[in-house]
PDB file of C-alpha atoms in Angstrom:
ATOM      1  CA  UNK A   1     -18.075  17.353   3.468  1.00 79.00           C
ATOM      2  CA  UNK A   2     -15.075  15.460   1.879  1.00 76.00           C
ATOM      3  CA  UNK A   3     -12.996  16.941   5.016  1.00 76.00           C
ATOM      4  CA  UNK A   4     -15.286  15.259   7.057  1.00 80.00           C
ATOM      5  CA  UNK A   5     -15.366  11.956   5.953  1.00 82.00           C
ATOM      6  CA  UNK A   6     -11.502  12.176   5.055  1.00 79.00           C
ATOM      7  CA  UNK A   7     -11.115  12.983   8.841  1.00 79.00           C
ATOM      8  CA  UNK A   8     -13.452  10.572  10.292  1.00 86.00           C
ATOM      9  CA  UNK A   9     -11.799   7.859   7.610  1.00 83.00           C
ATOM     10  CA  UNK A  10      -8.632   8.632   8.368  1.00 80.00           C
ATOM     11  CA  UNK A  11      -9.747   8.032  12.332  1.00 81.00           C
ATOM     12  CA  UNK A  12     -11.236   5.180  11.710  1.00 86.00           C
ATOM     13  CA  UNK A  13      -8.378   3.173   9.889  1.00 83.00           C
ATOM     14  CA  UNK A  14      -5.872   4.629  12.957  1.00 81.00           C
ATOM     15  CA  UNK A  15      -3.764   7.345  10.387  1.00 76.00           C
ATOM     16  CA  UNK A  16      -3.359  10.575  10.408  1.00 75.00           C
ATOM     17  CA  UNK A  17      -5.745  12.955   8.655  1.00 73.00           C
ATOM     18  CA  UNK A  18      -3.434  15.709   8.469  1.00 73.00           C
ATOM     19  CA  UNK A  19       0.072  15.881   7.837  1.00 69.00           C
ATOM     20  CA  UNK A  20      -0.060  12.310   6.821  1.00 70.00           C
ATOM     21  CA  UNK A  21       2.892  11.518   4.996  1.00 73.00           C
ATOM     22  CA  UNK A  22       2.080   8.829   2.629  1.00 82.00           C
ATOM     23  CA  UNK A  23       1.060  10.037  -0.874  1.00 87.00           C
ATOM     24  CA  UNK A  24      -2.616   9.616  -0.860  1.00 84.00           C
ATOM     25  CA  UNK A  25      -2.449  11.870   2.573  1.00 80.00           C
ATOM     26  CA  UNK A  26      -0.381  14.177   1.142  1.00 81.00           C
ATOM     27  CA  UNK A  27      -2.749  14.833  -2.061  1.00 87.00           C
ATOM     28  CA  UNK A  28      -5.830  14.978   0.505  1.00 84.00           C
ATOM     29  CA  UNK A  29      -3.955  17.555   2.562  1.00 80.00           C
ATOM     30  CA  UNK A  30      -3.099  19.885  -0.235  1.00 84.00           C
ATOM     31  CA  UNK A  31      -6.848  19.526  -1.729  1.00 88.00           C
ATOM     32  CA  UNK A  32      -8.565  20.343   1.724  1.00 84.00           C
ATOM     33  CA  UNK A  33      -5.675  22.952   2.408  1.00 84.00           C
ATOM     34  CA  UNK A  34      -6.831  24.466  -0.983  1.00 89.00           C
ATOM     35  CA  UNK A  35     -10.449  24.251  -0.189  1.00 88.00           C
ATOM     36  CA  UNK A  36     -10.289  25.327   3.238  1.00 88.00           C
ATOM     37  CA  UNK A  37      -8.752  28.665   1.587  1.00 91.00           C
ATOM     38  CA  UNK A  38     -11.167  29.230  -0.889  1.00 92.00           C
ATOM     39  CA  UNK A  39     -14.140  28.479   1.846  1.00 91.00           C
ATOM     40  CA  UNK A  40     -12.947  30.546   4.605  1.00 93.00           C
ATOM     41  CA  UNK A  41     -12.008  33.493   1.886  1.00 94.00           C
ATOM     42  CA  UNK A  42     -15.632  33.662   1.032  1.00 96.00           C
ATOM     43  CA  UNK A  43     -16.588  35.204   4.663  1.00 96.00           C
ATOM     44  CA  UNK A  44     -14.461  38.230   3.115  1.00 96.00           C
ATOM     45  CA  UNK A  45     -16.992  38.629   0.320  1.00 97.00           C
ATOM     46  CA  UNK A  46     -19.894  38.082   2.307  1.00 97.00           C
ATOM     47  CA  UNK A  47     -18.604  41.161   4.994  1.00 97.00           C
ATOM     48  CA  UNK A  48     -18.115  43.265   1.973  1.00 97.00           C
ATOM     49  CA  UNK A  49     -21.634  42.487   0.466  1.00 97.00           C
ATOM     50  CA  UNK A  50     -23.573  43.032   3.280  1.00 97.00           C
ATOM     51  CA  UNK A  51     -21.371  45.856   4.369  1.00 97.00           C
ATOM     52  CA  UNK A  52     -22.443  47.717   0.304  1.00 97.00           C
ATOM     53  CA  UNK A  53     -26.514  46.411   1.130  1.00 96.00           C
ATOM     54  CA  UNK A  54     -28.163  49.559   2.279  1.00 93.00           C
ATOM     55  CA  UNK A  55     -31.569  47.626   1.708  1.00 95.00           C
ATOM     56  CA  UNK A  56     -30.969  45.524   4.411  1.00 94.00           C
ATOM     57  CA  UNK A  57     -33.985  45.173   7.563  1.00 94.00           C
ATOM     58  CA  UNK A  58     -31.446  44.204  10.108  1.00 95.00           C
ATOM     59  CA  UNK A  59     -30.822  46.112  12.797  1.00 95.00           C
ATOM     60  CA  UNK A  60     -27.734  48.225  12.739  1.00 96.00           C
ATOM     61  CA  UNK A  61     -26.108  45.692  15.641  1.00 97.00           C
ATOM     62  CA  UNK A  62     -26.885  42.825  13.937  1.00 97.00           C
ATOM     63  CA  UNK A  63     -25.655  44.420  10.455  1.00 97.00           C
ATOM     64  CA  UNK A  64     -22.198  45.044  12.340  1.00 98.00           C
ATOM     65  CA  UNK A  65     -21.791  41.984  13.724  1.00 98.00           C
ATOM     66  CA  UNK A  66     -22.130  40.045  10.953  1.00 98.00           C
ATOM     67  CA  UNK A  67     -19.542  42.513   8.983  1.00 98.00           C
ATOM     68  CA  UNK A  68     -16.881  42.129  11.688  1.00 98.00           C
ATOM     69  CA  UNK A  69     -17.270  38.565  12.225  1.00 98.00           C
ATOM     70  CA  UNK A  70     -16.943  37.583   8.744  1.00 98.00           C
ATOM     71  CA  UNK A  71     -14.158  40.143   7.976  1.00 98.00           C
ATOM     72  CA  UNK A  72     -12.140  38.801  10.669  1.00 97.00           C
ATOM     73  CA  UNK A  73     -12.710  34.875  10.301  1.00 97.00           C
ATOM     74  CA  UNK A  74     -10.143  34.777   6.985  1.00 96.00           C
ATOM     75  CA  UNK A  75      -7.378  36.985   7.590  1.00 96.00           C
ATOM     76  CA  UNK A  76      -7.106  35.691  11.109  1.00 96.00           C
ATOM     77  CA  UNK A  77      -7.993  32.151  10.103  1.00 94.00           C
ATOM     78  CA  UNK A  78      -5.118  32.134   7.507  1.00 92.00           C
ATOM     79  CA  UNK A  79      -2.632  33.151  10.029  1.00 92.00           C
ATOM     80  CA  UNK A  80      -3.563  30.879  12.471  1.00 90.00           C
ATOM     81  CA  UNK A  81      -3.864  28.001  10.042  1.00 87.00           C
ATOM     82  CA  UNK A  82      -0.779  29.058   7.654  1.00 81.00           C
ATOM     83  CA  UNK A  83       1.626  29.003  10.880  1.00 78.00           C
ATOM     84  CA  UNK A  84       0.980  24.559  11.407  1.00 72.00           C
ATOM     85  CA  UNK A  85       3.165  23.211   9.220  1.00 66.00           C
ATOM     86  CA  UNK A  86       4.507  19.698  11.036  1.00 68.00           C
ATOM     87  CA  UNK A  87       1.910  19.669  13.330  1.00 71.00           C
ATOM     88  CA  UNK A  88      -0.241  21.874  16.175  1.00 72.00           C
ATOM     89  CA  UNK A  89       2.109  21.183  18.963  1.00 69.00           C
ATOM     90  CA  UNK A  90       4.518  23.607  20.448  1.00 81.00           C
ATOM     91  CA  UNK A  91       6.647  22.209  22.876  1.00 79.00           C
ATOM     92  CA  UNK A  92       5.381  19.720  25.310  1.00 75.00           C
ATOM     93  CA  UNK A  93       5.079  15.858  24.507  1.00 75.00           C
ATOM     94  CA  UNK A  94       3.604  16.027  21.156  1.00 68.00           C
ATOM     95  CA  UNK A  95       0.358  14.064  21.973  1.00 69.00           C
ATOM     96  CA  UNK A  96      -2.978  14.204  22.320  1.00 67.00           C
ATOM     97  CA  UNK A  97      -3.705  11.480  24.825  1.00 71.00           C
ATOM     98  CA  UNK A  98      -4.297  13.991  27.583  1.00 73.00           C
ATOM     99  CA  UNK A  99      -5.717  16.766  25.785  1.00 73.00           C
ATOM    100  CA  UNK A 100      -8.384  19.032  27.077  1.00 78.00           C
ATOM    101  CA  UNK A 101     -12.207  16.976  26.737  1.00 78.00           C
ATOM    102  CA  UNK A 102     -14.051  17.492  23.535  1.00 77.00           C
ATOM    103  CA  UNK A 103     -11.070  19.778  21.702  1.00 80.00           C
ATOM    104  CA  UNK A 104      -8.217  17.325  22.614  1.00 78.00           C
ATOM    105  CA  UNK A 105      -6.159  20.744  22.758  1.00 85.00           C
ATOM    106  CA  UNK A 106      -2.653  19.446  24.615  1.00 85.00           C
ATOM    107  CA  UNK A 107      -2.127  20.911  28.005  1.00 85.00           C
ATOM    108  CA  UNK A 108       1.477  20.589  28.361  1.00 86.00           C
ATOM    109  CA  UNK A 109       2.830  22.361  25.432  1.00 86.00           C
ATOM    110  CA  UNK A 110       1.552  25.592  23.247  1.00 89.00           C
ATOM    111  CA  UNK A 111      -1.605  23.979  20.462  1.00 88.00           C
ATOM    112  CA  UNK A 112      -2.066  25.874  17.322  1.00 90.00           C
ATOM    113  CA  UNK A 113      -5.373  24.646  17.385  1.00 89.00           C
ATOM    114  CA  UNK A 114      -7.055  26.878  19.958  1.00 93.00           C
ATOM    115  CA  UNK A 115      -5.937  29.918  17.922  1.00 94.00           C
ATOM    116  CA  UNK A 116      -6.930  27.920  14.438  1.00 93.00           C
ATOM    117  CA  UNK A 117     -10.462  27.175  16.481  1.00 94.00           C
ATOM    118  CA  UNK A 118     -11.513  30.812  17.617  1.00 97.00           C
ATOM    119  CA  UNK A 119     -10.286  32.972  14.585  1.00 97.00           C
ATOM    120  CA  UNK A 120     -12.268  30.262  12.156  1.00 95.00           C
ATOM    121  CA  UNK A 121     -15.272  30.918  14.130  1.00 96.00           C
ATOM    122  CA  UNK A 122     -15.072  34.361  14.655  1.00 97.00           C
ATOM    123  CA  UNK A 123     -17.813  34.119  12.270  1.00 96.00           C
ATOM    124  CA  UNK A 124     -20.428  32.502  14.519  1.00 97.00           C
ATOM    125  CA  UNK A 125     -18.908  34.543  17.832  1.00 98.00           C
ATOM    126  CA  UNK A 126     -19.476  37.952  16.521  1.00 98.00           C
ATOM    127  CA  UNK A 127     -22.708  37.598  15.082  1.00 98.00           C
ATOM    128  CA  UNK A 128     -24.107  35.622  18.533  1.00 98.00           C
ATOM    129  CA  UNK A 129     -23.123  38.452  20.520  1.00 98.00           C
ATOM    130  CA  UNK A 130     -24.434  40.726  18.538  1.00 97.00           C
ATOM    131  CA  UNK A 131     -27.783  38.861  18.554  1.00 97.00           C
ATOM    132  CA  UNK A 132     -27.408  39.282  22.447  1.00 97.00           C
ATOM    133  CA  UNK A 133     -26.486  42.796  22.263  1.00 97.00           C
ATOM    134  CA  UNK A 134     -29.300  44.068  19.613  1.00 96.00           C
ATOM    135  CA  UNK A 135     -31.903  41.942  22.402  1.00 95.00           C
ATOM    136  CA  UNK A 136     -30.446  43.007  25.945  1.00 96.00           C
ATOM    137  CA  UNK A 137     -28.941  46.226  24.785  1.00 95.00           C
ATOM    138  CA  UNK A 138     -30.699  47.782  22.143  1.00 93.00           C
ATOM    139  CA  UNK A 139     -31.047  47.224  17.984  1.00 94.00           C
ATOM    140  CA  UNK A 140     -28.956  50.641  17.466  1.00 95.00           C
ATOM    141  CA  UNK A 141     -26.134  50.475  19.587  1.00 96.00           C
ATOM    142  CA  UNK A 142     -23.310  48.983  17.974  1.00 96.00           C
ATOM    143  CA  UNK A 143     -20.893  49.965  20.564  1.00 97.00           C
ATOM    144  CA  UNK A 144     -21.310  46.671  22.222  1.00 97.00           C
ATOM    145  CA  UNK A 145     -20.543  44.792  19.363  1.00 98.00           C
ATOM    146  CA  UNK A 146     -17.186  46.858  18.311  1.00 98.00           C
ATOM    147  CA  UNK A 147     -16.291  46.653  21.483  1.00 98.00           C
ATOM    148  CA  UNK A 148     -16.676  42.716  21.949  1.00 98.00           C
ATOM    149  CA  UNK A 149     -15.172  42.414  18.476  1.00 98.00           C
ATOM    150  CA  UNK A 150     -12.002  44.288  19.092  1.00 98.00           C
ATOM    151  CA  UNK A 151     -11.458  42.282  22.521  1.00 98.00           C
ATOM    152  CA  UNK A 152     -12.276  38.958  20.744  1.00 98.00           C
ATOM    153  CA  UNK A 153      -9.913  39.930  18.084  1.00 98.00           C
ATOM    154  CA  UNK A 154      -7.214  40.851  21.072  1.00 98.00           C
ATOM    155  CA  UNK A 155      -8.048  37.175  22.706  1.00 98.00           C
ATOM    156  CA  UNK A 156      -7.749  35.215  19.519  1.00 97.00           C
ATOM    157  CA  UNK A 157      -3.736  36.685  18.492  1.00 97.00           C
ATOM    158  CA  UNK A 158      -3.189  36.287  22.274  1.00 97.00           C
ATOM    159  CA  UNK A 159      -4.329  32.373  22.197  1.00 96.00           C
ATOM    160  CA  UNK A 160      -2.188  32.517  19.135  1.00 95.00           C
ATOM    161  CA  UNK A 161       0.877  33.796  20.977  1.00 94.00           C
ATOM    162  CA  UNK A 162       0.318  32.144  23.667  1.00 95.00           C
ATOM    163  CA  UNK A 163       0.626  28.891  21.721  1.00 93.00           C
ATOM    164  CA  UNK A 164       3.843  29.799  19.489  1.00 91.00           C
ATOM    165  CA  UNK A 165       5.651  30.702  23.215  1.00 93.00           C
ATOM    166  CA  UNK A 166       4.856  27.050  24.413  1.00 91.00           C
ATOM    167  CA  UNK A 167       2.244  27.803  26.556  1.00 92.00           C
ATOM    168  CA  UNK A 168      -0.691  25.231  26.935  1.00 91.00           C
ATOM    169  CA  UNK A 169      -4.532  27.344  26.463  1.00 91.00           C
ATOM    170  CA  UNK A 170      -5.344  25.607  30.224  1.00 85.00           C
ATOM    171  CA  UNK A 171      -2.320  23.858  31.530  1.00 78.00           C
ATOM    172  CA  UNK A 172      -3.024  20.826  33.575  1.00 71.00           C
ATOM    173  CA  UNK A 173      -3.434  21.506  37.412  1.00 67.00           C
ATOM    174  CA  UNK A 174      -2.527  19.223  40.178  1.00 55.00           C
TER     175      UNK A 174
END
């Protein structure tokens, strides 16, 4: 919650909420920075608890989704996040004034962001398909949900190469 209104603040007055430079921003940065960790590092222990329940009334799909979405959303989201150190921008003009609607993810250069965006909410991904999949497909076939897992792994480190070679998510067209 502090995040939140430190961001929408930090909006608000015109300043940057991260990588502000002047002292106060710098001592917000490294507290949210240290927060974020400890927040996103608790989706670890949550896989790992439900992954030791054998009491649980889920269905097996479900169960796995849940334990791959969590387990992925730190280690990924700590790469991803770990790599922005002067800003999200890779290449291009260094601005968000024509960024993609809603995100604001730059078009004309690589964005850290996109990469930052899907690995953090790998979390929410997994688990929705596998809500899907137990419904459409079946509550013991957890083939579906490896399978989507592994690909949405694959599509996360590929938005996150993508943006370290330069290359916009969805470049501007015409």
């Amino acid at each position: 919650m502090a995040e939140v209104v430190w961001t929408a603040g930090a909006g608000a007055i015109g300043t940057e909420s991260h990588f502000n430079s002047s002292l106060i921003g710098l001592a917000i940065y490294t507290v949210m920075g240290i927060a974020a960790i400890v927040i996103v590092s608790a989706s670890s222990v949550y896989a790992f608890q439900i992954a030791r329940n054998k009491r649980l009334t889920l269905s097996p799909a479900i169960i796995r989704s849940l334990i791959l979405g969590l387990a992925m959303t730190a280690p990924l989201t700590l790469v991803a996040a770990g790599t922005i150190m002067d800003g999200h921008w890779v290449g291009g003009s260094n601005t968000d004034e024509s960024g993609l609607l809603l995100l604001g993810w730059v078009r004309d250069g690589g964005d850290l962001r996109v990469a930052h965006f899907f690995a953090t909410h790998a979390l929410h991904f997994v688990p929705a398909f596998g809500l899907i999949s137990s419904t459409v497909l079946g509550k013991e076939k957890t083939w579906p949900v490896t399978a989507f897992s592994t690909l949405f792994l694959a599509f996360t480190l590929w938005t996150f190469f993508q943006a370290h070679a330069g290359l916009p998510f969805l470049p501007n067209i015409g």
